[in-house]
PDB file of N, CA and C in Angstrom:
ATOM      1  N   UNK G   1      -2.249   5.450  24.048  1.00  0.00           N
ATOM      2  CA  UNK G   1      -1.767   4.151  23.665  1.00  0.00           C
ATOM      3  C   UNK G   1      -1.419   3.381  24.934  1.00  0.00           C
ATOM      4  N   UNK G   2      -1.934   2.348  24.688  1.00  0.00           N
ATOM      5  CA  UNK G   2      -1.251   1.580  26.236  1.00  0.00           C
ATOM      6  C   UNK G   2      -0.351   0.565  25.801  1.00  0.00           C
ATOM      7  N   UNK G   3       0.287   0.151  27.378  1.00  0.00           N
ATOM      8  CA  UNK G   3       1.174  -0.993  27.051  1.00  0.00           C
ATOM      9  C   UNK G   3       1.483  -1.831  27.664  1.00  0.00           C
ATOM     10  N   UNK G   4       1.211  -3.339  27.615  1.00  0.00           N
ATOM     11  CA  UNK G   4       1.131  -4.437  28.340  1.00  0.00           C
ATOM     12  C   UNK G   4       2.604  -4.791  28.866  1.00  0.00           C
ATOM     13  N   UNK G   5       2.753  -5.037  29.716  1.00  0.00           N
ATOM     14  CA  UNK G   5       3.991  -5.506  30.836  1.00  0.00           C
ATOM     15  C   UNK G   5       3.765  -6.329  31.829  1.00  0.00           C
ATOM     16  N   UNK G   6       3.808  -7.131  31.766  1.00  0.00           N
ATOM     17  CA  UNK G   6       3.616  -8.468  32.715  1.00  0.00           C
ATOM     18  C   UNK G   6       1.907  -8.714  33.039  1.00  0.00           C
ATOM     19  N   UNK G   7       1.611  -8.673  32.020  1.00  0.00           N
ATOM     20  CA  UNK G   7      -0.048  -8.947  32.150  1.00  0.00           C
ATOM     21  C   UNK G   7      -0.577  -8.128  32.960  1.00  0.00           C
ATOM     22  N   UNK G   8       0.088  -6.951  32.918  1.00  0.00           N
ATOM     23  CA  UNK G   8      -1.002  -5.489  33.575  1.00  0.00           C
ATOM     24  C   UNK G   8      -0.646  -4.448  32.112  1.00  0.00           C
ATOM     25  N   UNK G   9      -1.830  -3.914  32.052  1.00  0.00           N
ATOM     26  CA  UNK G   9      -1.682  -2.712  31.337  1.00  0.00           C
ATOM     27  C   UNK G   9      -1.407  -1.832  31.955  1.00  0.00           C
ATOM     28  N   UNK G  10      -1.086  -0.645  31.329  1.00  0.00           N
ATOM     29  CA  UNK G  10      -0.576   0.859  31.465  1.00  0.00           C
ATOM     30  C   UNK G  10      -0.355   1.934  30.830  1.00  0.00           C
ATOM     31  N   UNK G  11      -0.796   3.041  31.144  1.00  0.00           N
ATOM     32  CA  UNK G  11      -0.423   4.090  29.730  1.00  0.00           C
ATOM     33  C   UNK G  11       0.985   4.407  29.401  1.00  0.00           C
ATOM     34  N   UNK G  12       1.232   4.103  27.943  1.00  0.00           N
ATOM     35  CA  UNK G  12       2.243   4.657  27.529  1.00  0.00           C
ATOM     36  C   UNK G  12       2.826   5.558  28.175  1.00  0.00           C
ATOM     37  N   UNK G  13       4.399   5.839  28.691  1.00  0.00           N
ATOM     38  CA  UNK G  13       4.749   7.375  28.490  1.00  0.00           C
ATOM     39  C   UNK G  13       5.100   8.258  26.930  1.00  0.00           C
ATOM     40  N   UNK G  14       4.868   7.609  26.424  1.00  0.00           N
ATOM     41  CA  UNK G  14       5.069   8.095  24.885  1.00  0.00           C
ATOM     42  C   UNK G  14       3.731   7.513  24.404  1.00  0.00           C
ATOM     43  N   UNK G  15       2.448   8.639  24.371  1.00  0.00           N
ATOM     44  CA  UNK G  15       1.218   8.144  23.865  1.00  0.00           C
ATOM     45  C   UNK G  15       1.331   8.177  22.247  1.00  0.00           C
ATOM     46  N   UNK G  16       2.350   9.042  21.700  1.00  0.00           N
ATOM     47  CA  UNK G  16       1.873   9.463  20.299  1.00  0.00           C
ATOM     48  C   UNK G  16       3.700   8.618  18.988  1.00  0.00           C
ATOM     49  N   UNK G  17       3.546   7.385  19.965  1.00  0.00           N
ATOM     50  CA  UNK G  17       4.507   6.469  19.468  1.00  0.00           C
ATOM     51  C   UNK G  17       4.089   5.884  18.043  1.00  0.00           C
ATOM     52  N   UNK G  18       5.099   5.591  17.085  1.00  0.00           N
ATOM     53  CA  UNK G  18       4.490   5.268  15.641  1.00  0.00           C
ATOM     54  C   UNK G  18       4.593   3.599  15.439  1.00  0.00           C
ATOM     55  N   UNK G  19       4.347   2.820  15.528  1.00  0.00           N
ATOM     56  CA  UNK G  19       4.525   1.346  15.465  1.00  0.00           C
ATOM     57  C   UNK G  19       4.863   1.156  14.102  1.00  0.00           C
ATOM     58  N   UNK G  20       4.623   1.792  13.191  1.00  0.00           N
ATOM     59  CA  UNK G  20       4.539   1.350  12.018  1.00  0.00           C
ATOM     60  C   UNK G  20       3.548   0.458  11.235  1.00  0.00           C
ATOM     61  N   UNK G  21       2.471   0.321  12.355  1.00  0.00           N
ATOM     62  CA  UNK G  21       1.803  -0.896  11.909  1.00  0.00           C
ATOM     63  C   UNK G  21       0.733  -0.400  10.865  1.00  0.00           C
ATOM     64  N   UNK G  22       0.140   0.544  10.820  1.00  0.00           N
ATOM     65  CA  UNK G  22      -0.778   1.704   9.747  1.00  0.00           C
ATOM     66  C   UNK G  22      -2.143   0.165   9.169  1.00  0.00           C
ATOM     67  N   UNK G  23      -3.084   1.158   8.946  1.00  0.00           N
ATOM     68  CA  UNK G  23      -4.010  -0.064   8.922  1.00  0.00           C
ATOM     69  C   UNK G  23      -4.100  -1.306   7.444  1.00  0.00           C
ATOM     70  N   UNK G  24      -3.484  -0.828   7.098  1.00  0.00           N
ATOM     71  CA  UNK G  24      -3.479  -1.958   5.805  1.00  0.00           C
ATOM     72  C   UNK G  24      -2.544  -3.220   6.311  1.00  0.00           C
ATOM     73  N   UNK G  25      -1.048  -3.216   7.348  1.00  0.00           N
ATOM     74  CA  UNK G  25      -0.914  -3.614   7.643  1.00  0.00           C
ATOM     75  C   UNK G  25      -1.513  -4.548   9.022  1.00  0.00           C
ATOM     76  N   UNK G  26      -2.350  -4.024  10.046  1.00  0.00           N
ATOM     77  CA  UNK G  26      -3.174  -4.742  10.513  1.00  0.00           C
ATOM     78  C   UNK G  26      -4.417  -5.376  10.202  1.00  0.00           C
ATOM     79  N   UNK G  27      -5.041  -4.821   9.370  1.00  0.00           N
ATOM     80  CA  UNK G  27      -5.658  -5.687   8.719  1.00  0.00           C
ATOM     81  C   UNK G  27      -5.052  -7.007   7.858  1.00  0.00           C
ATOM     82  N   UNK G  28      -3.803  -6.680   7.392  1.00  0.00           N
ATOM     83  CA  UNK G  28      -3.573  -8.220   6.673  1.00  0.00           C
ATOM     84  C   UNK G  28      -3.340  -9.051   8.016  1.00  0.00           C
ATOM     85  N   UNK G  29      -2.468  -8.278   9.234  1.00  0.00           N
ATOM     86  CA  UNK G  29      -2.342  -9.668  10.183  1.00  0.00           C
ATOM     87  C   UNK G  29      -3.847 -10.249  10.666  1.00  0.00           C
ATOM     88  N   UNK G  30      -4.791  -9.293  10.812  1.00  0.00           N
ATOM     89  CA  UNK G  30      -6.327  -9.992  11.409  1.00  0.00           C
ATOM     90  C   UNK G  30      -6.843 -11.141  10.497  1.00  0.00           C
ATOM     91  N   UNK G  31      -6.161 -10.510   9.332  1.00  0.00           N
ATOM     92  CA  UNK G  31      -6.905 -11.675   8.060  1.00  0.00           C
ATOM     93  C   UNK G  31      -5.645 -12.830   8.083  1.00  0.00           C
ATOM     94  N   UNK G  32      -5.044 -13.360   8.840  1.00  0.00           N
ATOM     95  CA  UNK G  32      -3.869 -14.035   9.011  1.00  0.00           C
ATOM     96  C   UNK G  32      -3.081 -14.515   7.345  1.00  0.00           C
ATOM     97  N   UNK G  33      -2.924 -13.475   6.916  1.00  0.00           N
ATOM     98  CA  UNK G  33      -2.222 -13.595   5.464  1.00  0.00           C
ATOM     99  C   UNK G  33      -0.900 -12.715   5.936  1.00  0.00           C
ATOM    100  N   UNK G  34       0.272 -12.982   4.870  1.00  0.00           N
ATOM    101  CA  UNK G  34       1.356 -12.065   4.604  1.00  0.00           C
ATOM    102  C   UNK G  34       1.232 -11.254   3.617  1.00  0.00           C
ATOM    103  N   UNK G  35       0.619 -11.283   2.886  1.00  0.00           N
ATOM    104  CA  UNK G  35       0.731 -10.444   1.647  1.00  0.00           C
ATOM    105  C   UNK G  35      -0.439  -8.976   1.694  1.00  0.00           C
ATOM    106  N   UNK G  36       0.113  -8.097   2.206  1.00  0.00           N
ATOM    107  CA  UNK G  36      -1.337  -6.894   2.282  1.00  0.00           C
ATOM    108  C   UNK G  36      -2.418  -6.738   0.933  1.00  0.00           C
ATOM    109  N   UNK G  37      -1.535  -7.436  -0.255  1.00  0.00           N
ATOM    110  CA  UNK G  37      -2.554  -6.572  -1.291  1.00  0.00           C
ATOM    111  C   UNK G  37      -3.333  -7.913  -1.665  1.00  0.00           C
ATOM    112  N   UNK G  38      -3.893  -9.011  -0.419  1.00  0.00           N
ATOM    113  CA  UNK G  38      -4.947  -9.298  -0.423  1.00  0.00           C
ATOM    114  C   UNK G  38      -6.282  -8.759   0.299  1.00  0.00           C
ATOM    115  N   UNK G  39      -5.958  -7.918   1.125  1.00  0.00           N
ATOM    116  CA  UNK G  39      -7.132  -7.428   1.645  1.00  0.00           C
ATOM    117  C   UNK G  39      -7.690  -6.581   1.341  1.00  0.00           C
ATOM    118  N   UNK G  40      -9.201  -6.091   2.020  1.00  0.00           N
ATOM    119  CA  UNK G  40     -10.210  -5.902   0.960  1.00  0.00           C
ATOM    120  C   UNK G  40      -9.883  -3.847   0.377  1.00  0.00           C
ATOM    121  N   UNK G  41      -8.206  -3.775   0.758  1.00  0.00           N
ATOM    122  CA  UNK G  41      -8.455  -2.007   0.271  1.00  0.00           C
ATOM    123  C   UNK G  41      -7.853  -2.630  -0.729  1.00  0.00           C
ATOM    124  N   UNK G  42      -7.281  -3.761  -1.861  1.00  0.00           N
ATOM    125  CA  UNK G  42      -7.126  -3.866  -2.835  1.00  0.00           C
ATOM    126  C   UNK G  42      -7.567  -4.779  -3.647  1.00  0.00           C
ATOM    127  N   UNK G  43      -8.672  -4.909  -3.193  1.00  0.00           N
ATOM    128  CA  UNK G  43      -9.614  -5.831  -3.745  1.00  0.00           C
ATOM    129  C   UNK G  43     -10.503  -5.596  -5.200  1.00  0.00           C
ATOM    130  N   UNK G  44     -10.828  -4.441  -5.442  1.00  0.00           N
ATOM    131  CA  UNK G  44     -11.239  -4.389  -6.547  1.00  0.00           C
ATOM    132  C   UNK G  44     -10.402  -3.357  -7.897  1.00  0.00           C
ATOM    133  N   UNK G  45      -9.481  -2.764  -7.209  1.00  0.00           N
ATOM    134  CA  UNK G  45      -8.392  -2.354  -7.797  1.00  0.00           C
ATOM    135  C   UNK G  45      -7.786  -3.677  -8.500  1.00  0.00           C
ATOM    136  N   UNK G  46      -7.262  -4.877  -7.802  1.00  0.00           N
ATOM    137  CA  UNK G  46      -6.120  -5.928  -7.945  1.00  0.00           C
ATOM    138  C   UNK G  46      -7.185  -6.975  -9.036  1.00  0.00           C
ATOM    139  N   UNK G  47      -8.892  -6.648  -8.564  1.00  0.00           N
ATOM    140  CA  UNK G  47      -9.349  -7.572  -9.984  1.00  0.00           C
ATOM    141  C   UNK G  47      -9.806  -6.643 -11.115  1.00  0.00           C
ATOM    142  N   UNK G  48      -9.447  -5.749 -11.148  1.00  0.00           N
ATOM    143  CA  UNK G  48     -10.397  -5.080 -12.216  1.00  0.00           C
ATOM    144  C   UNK G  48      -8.150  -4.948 -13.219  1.00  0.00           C
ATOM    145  N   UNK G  49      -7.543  -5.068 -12.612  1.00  0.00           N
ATOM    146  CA  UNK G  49      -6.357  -4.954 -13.162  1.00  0.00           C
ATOM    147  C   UNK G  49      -5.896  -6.776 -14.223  1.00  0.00           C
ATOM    148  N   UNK G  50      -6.559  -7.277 -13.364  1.00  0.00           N
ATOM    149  CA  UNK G  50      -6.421  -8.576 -13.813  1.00  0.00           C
ATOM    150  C   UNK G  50      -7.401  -8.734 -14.749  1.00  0.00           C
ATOM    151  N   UNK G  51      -8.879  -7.906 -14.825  1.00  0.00           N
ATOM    152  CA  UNK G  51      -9.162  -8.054 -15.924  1.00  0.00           C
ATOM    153  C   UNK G  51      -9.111  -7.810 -16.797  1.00  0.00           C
ATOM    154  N   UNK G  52      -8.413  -6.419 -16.754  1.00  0.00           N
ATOM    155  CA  UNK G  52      -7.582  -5.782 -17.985  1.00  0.00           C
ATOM    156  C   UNK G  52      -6.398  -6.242 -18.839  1.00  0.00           C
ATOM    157  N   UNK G  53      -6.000  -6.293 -17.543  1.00  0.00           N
ATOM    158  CA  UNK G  53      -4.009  -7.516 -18.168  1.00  0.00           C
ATOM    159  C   UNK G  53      -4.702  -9.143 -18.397  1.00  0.00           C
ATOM    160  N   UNK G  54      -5.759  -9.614 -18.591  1.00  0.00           N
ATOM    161  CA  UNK G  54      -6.055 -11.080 -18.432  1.00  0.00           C
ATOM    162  C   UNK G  54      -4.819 -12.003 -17.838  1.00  0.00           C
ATOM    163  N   UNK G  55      -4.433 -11.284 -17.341  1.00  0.00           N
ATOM    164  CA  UNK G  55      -3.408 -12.215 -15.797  1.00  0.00           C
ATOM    165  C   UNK G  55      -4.027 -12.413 -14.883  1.00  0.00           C
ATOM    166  N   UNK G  56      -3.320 -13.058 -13.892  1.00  0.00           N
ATOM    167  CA  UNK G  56      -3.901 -13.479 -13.079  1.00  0.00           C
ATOM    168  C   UNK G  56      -2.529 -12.747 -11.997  1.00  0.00           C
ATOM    169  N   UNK G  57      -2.971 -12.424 -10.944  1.00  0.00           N
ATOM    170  CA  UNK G  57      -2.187 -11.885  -9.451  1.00  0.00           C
ATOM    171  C   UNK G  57      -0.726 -12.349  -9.129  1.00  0.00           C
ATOM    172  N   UNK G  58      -1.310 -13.744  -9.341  1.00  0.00           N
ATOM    173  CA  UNK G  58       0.070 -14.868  -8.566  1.00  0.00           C
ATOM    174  C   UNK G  58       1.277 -14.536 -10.545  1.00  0.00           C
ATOM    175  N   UNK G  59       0.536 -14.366 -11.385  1.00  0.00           N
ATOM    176  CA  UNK G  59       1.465 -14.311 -12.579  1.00  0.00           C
ATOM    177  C   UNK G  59       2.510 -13.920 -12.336  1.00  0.00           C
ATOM    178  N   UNK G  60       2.347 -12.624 -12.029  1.00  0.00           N
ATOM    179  CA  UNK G  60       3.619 -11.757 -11.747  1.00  0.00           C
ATOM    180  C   UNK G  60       3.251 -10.552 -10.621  1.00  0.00           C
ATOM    181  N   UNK G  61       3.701 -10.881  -9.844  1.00  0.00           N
ATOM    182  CA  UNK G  61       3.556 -10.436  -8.484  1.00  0.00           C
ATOM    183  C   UNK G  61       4.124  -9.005  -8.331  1.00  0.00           C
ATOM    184  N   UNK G  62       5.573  -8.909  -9.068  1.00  0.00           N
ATOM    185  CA  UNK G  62       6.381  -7.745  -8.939  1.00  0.00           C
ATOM    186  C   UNK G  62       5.349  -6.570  -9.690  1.00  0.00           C
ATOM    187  N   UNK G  63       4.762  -6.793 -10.863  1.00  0.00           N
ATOM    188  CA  UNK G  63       4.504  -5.952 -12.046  1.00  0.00           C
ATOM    189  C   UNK G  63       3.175  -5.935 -10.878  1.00  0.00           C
ATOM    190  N   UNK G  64       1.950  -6.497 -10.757  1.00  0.00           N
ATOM    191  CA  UNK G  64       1.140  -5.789  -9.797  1.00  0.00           C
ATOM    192  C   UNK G  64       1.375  -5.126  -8.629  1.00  0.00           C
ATOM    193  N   UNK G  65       2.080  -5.669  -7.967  1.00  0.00           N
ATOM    194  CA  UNK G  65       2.158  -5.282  -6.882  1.00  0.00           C
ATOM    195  C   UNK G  65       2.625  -3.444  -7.017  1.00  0.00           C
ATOM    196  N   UNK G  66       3.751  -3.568  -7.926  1.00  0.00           N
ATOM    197  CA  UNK G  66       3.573  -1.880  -8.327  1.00  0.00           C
ATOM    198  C   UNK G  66       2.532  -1.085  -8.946  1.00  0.00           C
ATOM    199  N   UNK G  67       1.752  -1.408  -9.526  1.00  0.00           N
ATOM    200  CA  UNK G  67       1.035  -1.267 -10.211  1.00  0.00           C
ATOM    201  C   UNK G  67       0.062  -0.631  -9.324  1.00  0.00           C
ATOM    202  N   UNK G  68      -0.387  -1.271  -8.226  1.00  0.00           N
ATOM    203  CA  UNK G  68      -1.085  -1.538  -7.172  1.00  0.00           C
ATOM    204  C   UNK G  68      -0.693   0.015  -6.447  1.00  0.00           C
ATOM    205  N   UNK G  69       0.270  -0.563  -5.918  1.00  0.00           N
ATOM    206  CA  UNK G  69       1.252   0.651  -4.880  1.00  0.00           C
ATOM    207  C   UNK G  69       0.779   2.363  -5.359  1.00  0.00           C
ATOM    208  N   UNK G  70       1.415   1.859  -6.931  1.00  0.00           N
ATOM    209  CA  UNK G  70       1.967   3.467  -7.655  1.00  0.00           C
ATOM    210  C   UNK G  70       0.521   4.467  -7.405  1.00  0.00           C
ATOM    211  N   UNK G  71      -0.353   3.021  -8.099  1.00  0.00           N
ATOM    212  CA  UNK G  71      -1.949   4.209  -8.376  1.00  0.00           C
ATOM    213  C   UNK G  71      -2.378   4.390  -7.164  1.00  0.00           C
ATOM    214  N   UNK G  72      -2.392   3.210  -6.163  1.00  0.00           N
ATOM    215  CA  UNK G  72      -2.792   4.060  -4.869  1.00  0.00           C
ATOM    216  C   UNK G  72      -2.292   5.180  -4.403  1.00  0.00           C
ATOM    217  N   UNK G  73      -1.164   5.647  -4.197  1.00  0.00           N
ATOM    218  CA  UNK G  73      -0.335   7.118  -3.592  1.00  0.00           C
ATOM    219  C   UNK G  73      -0.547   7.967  -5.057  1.00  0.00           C
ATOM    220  N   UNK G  74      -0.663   7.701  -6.204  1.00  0.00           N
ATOM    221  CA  UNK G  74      -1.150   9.051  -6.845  1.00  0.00           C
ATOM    222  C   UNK G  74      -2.563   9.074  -6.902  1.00  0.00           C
ATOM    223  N   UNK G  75      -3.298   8.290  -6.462  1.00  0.00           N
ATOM    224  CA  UNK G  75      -4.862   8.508  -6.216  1.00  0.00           C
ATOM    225  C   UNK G  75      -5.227   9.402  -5.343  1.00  0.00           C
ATOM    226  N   UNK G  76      -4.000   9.422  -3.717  1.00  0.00           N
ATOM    227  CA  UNK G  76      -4.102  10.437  -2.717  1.00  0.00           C
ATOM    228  C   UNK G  76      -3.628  11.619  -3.344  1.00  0.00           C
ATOM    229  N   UNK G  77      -2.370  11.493  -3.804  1.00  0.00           N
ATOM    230  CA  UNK G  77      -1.615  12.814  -4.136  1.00  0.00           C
ATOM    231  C   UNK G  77      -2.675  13.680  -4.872  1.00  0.00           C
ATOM    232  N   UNK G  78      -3.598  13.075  -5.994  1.00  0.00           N
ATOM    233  CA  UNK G  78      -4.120  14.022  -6.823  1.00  0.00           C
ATOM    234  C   UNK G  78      -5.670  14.560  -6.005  1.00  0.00           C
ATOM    235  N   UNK G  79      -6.352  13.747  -5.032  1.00  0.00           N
ATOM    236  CA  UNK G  79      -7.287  13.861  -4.462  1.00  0.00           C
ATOM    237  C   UNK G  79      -6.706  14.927  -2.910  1.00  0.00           C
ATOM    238  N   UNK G  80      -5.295  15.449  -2.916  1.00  0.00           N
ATOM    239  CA  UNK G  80      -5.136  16.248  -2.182  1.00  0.00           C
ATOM    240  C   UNK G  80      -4.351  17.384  -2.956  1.00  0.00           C
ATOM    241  N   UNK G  81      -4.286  17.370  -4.057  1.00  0.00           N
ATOM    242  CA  UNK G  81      -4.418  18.868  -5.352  1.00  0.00           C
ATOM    243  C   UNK G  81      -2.853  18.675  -5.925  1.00  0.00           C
ATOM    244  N   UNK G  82      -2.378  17.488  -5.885  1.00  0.00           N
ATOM    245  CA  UNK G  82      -1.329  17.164  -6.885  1.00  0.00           C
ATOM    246  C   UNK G  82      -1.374  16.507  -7.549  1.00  0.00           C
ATOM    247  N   UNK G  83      -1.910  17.049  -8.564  1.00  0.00           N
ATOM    248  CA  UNK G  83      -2.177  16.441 -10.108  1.00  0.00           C
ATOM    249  C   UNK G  83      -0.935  16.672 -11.028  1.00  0.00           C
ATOM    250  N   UNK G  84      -1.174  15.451 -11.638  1.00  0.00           N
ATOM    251  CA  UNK G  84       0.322  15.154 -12.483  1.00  0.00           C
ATOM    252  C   UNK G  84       0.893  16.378 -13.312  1.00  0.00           C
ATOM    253  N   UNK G  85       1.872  16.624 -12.865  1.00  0.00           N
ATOM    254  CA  UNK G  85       2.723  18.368 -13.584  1.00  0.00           C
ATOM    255  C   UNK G  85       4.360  18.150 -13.402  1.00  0.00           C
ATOM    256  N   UNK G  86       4.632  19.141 -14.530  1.00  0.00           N
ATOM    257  CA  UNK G  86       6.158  19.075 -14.660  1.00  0.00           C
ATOM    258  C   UNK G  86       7.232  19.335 -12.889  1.00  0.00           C
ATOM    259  N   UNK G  87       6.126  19.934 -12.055  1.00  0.00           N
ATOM    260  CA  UNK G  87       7.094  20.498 -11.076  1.00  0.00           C
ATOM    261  C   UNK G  87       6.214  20.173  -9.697  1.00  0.00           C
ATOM    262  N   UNK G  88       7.174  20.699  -8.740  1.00  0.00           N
ATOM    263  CA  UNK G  88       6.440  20.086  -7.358  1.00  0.00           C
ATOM    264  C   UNK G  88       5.870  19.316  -6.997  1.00  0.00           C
ATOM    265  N   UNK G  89       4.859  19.004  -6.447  1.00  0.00           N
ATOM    266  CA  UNK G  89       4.410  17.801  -6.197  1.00  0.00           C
ATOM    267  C   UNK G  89       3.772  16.744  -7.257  1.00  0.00           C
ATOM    268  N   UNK G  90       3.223  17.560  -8.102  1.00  0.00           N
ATOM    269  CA  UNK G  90       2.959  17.274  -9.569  1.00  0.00           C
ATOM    270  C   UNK G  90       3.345  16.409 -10.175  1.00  0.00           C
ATOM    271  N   UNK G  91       5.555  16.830  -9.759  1.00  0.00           N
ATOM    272  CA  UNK G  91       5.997  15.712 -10.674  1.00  0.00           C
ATOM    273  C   UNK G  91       6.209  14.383  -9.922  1.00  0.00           C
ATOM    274  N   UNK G  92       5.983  14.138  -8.916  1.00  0.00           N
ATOM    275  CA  UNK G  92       5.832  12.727  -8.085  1.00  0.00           C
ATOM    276  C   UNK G  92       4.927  12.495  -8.464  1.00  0.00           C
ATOM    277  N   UNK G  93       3.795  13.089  -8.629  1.00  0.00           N
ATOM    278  CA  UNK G  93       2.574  12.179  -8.812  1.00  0.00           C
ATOM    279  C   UNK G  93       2.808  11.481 -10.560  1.00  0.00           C
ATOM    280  N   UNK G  94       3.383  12.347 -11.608  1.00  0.00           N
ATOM    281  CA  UNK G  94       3.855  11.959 -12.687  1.00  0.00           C
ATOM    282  C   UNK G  94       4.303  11.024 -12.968  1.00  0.00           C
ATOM    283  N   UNK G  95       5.689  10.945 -12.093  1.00  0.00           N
ATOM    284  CA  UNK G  95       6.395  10.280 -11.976  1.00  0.00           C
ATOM    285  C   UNK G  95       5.969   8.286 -11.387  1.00  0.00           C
ATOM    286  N   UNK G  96       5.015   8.391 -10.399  1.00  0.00           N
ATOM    287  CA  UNK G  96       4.746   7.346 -10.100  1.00  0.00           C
ATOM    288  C   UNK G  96       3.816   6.653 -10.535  1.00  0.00           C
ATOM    289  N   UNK G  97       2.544   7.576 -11.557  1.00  0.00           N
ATOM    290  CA  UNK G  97       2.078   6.729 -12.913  1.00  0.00           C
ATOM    291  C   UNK G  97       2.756   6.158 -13.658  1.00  0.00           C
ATOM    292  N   UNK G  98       3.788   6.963 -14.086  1.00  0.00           N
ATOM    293  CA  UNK G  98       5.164   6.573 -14.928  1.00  0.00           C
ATOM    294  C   UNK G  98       5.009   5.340 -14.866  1.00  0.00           C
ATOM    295  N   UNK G  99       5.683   5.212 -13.625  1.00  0.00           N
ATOM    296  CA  UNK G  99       6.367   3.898 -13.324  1.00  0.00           C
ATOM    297  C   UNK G  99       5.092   2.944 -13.205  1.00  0.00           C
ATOM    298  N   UNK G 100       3.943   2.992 -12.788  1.00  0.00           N
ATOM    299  CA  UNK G 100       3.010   2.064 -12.826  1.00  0.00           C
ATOM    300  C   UNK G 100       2.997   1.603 -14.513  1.00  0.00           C
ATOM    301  N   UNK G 101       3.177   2.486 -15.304  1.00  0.00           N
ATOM    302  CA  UNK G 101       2.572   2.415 -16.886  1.00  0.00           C
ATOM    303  C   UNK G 101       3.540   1.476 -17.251  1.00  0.00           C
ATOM    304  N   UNK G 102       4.808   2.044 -16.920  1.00  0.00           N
ATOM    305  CA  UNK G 102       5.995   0.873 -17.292  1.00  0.00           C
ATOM    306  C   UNK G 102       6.053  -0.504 -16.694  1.00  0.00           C
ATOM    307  N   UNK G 103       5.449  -0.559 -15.839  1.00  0.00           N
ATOM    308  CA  UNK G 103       5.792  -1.915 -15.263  1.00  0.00           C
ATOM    309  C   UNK G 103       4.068  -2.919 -15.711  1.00  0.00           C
ATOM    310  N   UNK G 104       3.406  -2.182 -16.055  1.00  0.00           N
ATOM    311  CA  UNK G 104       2.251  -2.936 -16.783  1.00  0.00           C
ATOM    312  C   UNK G 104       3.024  -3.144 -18.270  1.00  0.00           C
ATOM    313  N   UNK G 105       3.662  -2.321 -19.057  1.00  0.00           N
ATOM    314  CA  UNK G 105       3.954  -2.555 -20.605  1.00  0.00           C
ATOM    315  C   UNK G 105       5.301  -3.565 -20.420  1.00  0.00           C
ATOM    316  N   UNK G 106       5.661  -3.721 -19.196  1.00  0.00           N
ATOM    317  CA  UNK G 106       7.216  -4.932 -18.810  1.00  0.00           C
ATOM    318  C   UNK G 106       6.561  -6.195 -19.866  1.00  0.00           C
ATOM    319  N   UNK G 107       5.562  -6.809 -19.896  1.00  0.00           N
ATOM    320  CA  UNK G 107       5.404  -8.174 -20.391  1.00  0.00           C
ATOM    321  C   UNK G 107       5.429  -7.683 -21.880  1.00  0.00           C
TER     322      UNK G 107
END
């Protein structure tokens, strides 16, 4: 990782530093938007949801935006062998359909 200081670069002394920035977040700044779940890793997730709910995005922002969130991290969880179950990792992944299911049945 490098790091700019008076218009010279240089290597990090801490190469394996976490910025927080993770790529969904740089990609929304390249696409000069604030909102990440316009860019294109929720792009056909965020319309195929809208065509289901016949809402529209801007409707209600809170109820997608979880919606959004929940199924993405149990999409990983179960595609790395935690599939929805009463215990261990299982029940997070449960748990955060849950909450996607509920916040689609909110309206």
């Amino acid at each position: 990782m490098l790091h700019q200081r008076r218009h010279r670069i240089r290597k990090n002394a801490n190469p394996n530093l976490d910025y927080g920035g993770g790529l969904e977040r740089v990609a929304t700044a390249l696409n000069g938007d604030k909102d990440i779940y316009n860019t294109a890793f929720f792009l056909n997730p965020k319309n195929k949801l809208m065509e289901l709910s016949g809402q529209s995005y801007t409707d209600d922002l809170k109820s997608f935006r979880i919606i959004l969130d929940h199924v993405r991290a149990a999409t990983f969880l179960i595609n790395d062998g935690a599939a929805p179950a009463n215990s261990d990792a299982g029940y997070i992944t449960r748990r955060l359909l849950r909450r996607a299911i509920r916040a689609g049945k909110k309206k």
